[in-house]
Coordinates of C-alpha atoms and ligand atoms in Angstrom, one line a residue:
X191 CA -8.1 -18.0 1.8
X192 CA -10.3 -21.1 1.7
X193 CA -14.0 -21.2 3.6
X194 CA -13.6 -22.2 7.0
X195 CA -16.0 -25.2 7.5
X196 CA -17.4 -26.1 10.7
X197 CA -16.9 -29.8 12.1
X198 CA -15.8 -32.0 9.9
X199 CA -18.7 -33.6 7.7
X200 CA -19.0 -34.1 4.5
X201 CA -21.2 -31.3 3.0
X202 CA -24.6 -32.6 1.1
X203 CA -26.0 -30.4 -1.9
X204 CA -28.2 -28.2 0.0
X205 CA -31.9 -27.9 -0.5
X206 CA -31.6 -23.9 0.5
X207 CA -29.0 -21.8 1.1
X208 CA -28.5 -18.9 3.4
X209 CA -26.2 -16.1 2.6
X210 CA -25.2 -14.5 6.2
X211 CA -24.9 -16.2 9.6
X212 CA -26.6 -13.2 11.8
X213 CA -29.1 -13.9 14.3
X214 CA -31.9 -14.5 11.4
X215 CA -29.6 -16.7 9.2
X216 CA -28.2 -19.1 12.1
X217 CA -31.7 -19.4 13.5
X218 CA -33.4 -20.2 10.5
X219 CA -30.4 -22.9 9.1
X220 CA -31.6 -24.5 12.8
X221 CA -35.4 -25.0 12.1
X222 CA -34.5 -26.2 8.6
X223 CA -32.5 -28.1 10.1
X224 CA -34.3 -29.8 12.2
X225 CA -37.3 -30.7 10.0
X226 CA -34.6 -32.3 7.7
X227 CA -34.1 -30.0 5.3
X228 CA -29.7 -29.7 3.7
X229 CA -28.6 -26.2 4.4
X230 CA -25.9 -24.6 3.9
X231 CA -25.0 -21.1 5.0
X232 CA -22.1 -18.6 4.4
X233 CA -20.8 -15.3 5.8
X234 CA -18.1 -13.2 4.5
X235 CA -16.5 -13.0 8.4
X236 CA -14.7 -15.3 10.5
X237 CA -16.4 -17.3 12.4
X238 CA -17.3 -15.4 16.4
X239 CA -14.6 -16.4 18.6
X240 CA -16.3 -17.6 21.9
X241 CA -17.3 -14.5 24.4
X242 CA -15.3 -13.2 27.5
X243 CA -17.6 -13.6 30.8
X244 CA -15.9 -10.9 32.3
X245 CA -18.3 -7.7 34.1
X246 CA -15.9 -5.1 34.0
X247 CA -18.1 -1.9 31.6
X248 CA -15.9 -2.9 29.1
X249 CA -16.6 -6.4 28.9
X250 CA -20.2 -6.3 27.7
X251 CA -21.2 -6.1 24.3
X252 CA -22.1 -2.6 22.7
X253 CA -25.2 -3.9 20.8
X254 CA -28.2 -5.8 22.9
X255 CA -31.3 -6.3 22.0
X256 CA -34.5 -6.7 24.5
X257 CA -35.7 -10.0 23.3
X258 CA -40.1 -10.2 23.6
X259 CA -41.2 -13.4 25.7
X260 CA -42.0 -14.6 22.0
X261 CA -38.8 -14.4 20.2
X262 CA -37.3 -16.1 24.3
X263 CA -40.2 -19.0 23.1
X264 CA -39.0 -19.4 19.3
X265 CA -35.4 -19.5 20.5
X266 CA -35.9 -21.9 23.1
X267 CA -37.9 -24.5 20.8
X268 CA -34.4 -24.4 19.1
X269 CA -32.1 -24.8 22.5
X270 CA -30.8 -21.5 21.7
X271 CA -32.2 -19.7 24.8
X272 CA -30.8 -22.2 27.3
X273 CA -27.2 -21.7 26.0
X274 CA -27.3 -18.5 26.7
X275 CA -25.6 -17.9 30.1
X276 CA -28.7 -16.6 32.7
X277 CA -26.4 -14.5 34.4
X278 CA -25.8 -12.1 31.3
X279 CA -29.4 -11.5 30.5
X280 CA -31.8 -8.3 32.1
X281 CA -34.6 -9.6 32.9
X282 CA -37.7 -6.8 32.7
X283 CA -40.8 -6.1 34.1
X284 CA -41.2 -2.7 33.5
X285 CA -40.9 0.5 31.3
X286 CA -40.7 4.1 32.4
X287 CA -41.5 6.4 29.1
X288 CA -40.9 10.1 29.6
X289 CA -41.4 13.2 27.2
X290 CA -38.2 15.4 27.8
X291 CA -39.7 18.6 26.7
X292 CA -42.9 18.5 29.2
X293 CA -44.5 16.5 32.2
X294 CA -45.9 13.5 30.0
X295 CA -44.6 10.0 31.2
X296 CA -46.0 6.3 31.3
X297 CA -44.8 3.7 33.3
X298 CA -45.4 0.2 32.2
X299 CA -45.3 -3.2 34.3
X300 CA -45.6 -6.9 33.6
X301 CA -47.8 -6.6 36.5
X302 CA -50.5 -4.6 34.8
X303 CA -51.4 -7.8 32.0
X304 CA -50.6 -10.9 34.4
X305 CA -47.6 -11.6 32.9
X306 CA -43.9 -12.5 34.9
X307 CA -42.0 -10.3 32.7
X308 CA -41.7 -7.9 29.8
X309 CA -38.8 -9.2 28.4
X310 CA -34.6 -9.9 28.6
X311 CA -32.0 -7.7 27.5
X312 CA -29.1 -9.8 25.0
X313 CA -25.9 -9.1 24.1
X314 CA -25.7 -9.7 20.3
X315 CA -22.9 -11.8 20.1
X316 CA -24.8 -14.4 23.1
X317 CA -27.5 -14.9 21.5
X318 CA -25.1 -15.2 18.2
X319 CA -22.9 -17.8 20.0
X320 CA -25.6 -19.6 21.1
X321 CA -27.6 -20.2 17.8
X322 CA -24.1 -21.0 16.3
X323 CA -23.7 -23.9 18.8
X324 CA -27.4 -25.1 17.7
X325 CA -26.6 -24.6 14.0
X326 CA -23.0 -26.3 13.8
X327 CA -24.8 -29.6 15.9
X328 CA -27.6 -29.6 13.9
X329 CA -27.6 -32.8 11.5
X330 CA -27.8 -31.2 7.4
X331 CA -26.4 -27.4 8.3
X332 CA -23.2 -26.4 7.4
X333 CA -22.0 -23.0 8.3
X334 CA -19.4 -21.7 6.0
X335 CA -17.4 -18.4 7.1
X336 CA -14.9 -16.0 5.8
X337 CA -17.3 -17.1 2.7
X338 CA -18.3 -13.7 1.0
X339 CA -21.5 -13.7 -1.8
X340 CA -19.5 -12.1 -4.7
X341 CA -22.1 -12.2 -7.5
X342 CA -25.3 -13.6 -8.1
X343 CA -27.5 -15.1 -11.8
X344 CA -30.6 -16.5 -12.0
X345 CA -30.5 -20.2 -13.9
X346 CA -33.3 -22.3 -14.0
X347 CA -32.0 -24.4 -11.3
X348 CA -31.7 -21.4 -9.5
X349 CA -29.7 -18.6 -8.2
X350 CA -26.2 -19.3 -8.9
X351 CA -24.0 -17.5 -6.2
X352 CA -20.1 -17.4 -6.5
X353 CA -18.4 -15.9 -3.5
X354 CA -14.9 -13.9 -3.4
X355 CA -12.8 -17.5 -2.7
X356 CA -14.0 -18.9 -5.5
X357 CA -16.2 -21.6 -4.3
X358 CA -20.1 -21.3 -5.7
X359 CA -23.6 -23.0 -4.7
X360 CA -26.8 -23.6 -6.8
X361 CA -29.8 -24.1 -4.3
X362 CA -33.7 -24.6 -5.3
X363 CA -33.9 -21.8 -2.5
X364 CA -31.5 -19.1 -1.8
X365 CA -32.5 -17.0 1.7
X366 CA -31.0 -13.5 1.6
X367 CA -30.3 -12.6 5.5
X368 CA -27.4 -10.7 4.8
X369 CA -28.5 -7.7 7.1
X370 CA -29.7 -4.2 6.3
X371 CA -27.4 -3.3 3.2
X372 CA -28.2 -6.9 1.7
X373 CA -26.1 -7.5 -1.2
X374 CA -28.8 -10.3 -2.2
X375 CA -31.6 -8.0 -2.3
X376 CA -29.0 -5.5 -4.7
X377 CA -27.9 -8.2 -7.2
X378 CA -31.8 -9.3 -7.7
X379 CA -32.9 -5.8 -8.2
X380 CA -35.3 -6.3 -5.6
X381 CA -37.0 -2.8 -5.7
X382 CA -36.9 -1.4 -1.9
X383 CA -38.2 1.5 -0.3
X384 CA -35.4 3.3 2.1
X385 CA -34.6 6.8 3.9
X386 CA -32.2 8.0 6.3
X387 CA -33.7 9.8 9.3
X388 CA -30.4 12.2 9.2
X389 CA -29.9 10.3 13.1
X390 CA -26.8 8.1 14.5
X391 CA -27.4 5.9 17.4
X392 CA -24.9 6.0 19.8
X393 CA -24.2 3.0 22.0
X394 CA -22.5 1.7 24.8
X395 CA -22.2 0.8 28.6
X396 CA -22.9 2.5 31.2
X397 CA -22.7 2.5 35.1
X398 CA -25.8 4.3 37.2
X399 CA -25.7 5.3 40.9
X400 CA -28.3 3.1 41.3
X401 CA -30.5 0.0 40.7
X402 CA -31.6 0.3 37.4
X403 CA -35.3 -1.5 38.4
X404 CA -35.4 -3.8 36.0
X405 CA -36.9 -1.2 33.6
X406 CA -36.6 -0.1 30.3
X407 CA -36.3 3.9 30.3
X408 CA -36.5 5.4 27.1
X409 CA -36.8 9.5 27.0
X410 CA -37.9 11.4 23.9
X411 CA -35.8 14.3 23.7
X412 CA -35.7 17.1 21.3
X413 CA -32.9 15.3 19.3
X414 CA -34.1 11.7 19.4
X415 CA -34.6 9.6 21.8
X416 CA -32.5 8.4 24.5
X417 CA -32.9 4.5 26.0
X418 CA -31.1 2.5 29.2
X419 CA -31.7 -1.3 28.7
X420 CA -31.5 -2.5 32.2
X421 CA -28.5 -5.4 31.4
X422 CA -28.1 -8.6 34.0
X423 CA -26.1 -6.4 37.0
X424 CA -28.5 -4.6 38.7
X425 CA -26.3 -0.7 38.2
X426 CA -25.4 -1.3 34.6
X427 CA -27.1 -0.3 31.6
X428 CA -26.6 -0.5 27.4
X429 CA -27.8 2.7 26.1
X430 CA -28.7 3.4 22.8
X431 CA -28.9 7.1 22.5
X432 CA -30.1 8.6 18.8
X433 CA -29.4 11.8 17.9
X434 CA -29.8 14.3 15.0
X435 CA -26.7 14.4 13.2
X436 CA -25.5 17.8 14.4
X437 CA -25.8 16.8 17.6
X438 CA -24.4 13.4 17.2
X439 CA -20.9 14.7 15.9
X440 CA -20.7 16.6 19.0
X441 CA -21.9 14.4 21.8
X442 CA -19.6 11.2 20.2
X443 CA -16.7 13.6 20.1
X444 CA -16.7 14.2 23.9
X445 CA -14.4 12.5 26.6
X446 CA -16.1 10.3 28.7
X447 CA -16.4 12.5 31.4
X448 CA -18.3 15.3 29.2
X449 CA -20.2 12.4 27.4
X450 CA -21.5 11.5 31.3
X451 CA -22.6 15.2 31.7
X452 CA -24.2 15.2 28.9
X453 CA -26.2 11.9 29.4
X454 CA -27.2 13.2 32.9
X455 CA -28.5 16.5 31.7
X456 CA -30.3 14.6 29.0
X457 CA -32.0 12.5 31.6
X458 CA -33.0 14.6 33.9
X459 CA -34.1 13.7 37.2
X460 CA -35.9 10.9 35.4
X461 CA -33.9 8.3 35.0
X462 CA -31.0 6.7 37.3
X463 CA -27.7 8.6 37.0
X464 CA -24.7 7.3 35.3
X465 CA -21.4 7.4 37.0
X466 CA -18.8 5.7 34.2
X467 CA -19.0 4.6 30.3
X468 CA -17.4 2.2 28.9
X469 CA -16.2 1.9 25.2
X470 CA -18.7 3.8 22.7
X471 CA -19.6 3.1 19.0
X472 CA -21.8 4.7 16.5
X473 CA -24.7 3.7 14.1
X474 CA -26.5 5.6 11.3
X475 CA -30.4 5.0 11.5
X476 CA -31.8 3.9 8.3
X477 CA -35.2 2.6 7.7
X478 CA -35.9 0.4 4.5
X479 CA -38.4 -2.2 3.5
X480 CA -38.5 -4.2 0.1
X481 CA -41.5 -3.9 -1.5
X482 CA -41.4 -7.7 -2.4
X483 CA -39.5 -9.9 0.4
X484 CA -39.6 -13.1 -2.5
X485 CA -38.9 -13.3 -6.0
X486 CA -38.3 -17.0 -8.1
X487 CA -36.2 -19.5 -5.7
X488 CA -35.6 -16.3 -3.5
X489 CA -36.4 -14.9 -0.2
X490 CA -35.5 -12.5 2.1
X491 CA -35.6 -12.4 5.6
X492 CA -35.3 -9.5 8.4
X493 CA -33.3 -7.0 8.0
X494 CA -32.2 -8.0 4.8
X495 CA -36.4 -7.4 4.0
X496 CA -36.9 -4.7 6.7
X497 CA -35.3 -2.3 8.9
X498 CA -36.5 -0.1 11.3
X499 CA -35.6 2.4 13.9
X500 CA -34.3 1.2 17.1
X501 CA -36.4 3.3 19.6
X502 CA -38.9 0.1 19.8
X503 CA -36.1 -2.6 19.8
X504 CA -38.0 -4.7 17.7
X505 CA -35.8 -5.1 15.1
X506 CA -34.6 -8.7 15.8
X507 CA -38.0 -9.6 17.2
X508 CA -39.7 -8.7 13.5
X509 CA -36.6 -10.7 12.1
X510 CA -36.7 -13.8 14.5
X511 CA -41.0 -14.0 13.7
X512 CA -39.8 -13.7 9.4
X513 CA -38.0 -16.8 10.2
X514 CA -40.4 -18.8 12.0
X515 CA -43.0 -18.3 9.9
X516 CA -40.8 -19.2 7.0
X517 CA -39.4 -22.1 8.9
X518 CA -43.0 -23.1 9.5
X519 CA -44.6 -22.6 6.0
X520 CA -41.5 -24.7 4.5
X521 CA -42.3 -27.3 6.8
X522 CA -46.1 -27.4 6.1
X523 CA -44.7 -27.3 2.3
X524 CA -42.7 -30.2 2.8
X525 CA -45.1 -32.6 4.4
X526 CA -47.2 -31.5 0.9
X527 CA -44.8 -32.7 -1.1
X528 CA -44.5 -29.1 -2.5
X529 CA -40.7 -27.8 -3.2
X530 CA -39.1 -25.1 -1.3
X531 CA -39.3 -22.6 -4.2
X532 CA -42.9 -23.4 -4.4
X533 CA -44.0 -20.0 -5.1
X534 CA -47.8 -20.8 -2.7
X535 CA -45.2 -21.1 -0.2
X536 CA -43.4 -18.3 -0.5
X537 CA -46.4 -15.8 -1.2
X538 CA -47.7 -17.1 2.0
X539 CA -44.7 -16.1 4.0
X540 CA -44.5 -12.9 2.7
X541 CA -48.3 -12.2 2.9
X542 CA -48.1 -13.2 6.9
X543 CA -44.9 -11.4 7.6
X544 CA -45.4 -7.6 5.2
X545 CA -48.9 -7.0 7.2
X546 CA -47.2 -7.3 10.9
X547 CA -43.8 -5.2 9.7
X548 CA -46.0 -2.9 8.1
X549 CA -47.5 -1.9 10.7
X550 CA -44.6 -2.1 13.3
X551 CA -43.3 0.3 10.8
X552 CA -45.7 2.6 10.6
X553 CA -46.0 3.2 14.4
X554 CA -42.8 3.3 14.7
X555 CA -43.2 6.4 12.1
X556 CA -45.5 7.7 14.0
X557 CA -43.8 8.1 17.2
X558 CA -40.5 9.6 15.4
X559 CA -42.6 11.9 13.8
X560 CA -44.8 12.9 16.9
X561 CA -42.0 13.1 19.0
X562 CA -39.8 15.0 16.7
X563 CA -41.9 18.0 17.0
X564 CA -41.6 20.9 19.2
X565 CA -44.7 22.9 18.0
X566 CA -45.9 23.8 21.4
X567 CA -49.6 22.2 20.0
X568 CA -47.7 18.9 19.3
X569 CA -45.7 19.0 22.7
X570 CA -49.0 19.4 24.4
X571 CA -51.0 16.6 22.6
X572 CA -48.4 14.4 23.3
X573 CA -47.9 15.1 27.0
X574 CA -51.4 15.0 27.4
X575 CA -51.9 11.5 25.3
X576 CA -48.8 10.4 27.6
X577 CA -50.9 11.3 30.7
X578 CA -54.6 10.0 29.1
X579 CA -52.3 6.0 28.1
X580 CA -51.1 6.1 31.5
X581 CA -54.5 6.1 33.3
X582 CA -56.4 4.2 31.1
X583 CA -56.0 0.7 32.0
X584 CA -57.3 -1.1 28.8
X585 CA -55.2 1.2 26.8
X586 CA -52.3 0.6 28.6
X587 CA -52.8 -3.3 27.9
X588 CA -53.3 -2.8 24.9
X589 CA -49.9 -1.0 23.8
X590 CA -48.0 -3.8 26.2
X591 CA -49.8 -6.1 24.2
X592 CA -47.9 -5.2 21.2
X593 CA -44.3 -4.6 22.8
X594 CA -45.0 -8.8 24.4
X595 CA -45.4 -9.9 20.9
Ligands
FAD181 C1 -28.1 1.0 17.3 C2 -29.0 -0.2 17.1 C3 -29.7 -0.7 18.2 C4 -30.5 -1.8 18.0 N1 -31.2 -2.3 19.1 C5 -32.1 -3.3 19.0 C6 -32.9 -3.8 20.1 O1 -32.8 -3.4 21.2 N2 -33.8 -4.9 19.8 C7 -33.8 -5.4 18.6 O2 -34.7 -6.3 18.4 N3 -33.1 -5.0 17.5 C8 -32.2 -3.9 17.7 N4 -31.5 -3.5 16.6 C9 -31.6 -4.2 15.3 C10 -30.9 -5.5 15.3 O3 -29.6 -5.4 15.7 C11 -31.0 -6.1 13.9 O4 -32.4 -6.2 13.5 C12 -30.4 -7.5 13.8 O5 -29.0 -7.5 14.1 C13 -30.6 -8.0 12.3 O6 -30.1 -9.4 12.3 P1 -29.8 -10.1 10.8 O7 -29.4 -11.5 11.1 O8 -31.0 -9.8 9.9 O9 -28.7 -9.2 10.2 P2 -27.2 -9.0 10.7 O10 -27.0 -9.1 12.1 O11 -26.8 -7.7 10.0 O12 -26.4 -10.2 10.0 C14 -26.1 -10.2 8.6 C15 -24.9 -11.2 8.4 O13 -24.7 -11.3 6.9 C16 -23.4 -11.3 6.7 N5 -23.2 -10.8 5.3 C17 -23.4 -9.6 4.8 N6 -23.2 -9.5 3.5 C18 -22.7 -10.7 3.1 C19 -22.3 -11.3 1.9 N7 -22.2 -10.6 0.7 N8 -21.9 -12.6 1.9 C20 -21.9 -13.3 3.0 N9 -22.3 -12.8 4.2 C21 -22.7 -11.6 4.2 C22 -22.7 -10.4 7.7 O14 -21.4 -10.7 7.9 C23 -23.6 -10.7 8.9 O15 -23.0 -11.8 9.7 C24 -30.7 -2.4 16.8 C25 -30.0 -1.9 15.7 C26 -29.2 -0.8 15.8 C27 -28.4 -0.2 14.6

């Protein structure tokens, strides 16, 4: 079957190309975009058909993501944010933090660093829509779909990609943002570091008894941890609930009704209750990080470079800062006269972007690790550094510092 352009325009040789139109791909073919760079991107699936605005629990989308008040800016200096209906978004102020195997909790609020919120909860395919509308406007981007990266060689024009219709590109730059199990990172051997953490995320919608007060609760249980994204109606929450996977085979085999029980048991008298679920999916948790995100006339670019566990939803807020930095350093480059496979460029990018997902990572780590324990010592450290974060002020600014960001 032939690629499915977008409007009809004549397609110019493109200075980069992007294989895969996800959230990182379609954001960054914008900002190239619009600093007059050609780009073209592709992605093996057809193009999102257009969203329902229906609010029944089965109408929302099973995979959000709570956007930080930066990624809201970057999207916005794009026109992404305002095409994204403001009645489907969950605004935030606050987040409740619980240990379920003592008394430790922290309760977090926008209030506490002067700021008007802590973030919005997105359904994927919104914020997806929305950068598609900026993309397919955007004078110099083409968006190709149901246009799959078959195979890729490096020339010394560079990478030459063929895809599984037959049609093949030859950019200066090729951007792999083809997702977690990138197939660009695979074909140029780019050597990565990745482990399983033996979890599965479940996901799906959920219906409380009451408010969910515009707060983030995330518990860490003995299996995982356990989140409620507060979405834009005020008694419905996503939750993203990871589990070892024992326990996951059980909990995703249950009927709705036992799955509810189940939730409620594993929230305690914490959290809000839930009264109904809508459709659920599952996710295995991987974490893996390239040890290089650029190579000659390559680069990669979120979770194609980097993915991490979802109990900080920051996922899409590390990918969406890869791509404005990238957007901005090709710019910079640009006005240089330097060329977009200028490797200055490129080492820049990755030198700005490995030291802040390092470190993401590596808390994220931590908290797995520290929460995965039950050694009574390591139950009591934590409930106790729960309890010593929550009264210290400066602390507490400090760690709502990093979740604005
Ligand atoms: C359970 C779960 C919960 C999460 N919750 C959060 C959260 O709350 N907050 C948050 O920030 N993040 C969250 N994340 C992470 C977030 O979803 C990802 O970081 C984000 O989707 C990555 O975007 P991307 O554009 O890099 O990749 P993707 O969204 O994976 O897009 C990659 C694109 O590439 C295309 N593609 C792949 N291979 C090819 C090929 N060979 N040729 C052409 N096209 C190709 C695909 O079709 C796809 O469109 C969560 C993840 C999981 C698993």
């Amino acid at each position: 079957m032939p690629a499915a352009k977008t409007p009809e325009r004549e397609m110019a040789s493109p200075d980069i190309l992007i294989v895969g139109a996800g959230v990182a791909g379609l954001s960054l073919a914008t900002a190239l975009g619009r600093e007059g760079f050609h780009v073209t991107v592709i992605d093996g699936a057809s193009r999102p058909q257009s969203p329902t605005a229906n609010r029944a629990i089965a109408d929302w989308d099973l995979r959000v993501s709570a956007l930080t008040p930066t990624s809201i800016a970057f999207l916005e200096s794009l026109g992404a944010w305002s095409a994204i209906p403001s009645n489907r978004t969950g605004c935030y102020t606050g987040m409740r933090v619980w240990d379920g195997h003592g008394s430790g909790r922290i309760r977090f609020d926008a209030s506490d660093v002067n700021a008007p919120y802590l973030g919005h909860i997105v359904e994927n395919r919104l914020t997806l829509q929305a950068l598609l509308q900026c993309a397919e406007t955007c004078p110099g981007v083409d968006v190709l779909w149901e246009c799959a990266m078959d195979t890729m060689t490096h020339t010394n024009s560079g990478w030459d990609i063929r895809c599984q219709d037959g049609l093949s590109f030859c950019a200066p730059l090729t951007v792999g943002a083809d997702g977690a199990r990138s197939r660009v990172r695979e074909w140029a051997a780019m050597p990565t570091r990745q482990w399983s953490y033996d979890q599965s995320a479940i996901v799906g919608t959920v219906a409380l008894t009451s408010h969910h007060q515009d707060a983030c609760w995330q518990a860490f249980l003995d299996t995982g941890p356990l989140a409620l994204l507060p979405l834009a109606d005020e008694d419905k929450v996503a939750i993203v609930w990871s589990l070892d996977e024992l326990q996951h085979e059980q909990i995703a085999a249950l009927s709705d009704e036992a799955f509810l029980s189940a939730l409620n048991r594993a929230l305690g008298c914490d959290a809000p209750e839930a009264v109904a679920v809508g459709p659920r999916a599952s996710f295995p948790l991987r974490q893996s990080h390239a040890i290089d995100y650029v190579d000659q006339g390559l680069v990669l670019v979120a979770d194609a470079a980097h993915s991490i566990h979802p109990l900080a939803g920051q996922g899409i807020n590390l990918g969406l800062s890869d791509v404005r930095v990238l957007a901005e350093e090709l710019t910079a480059g640009k006005v240089k006269g330097l060329t977009v496979d200028s490797p200055v460029l490129l080492r820049r990018y990755q030198r700005q972007r490995k030291t802040e997902n390092l470190a993401m990572m590596a808390a994220m780590e931590g908290f797995k690790r520290g929460f995965g324990s039950q050694q009574p010592l390591a139950v009591m450290a934590r409930n106790v550094g729960l309890g010593l974060v929550d009264q210290q002020a400066w602390l507490k600014r400090w760690f709502m510092g990093q979740a604005l960001s």
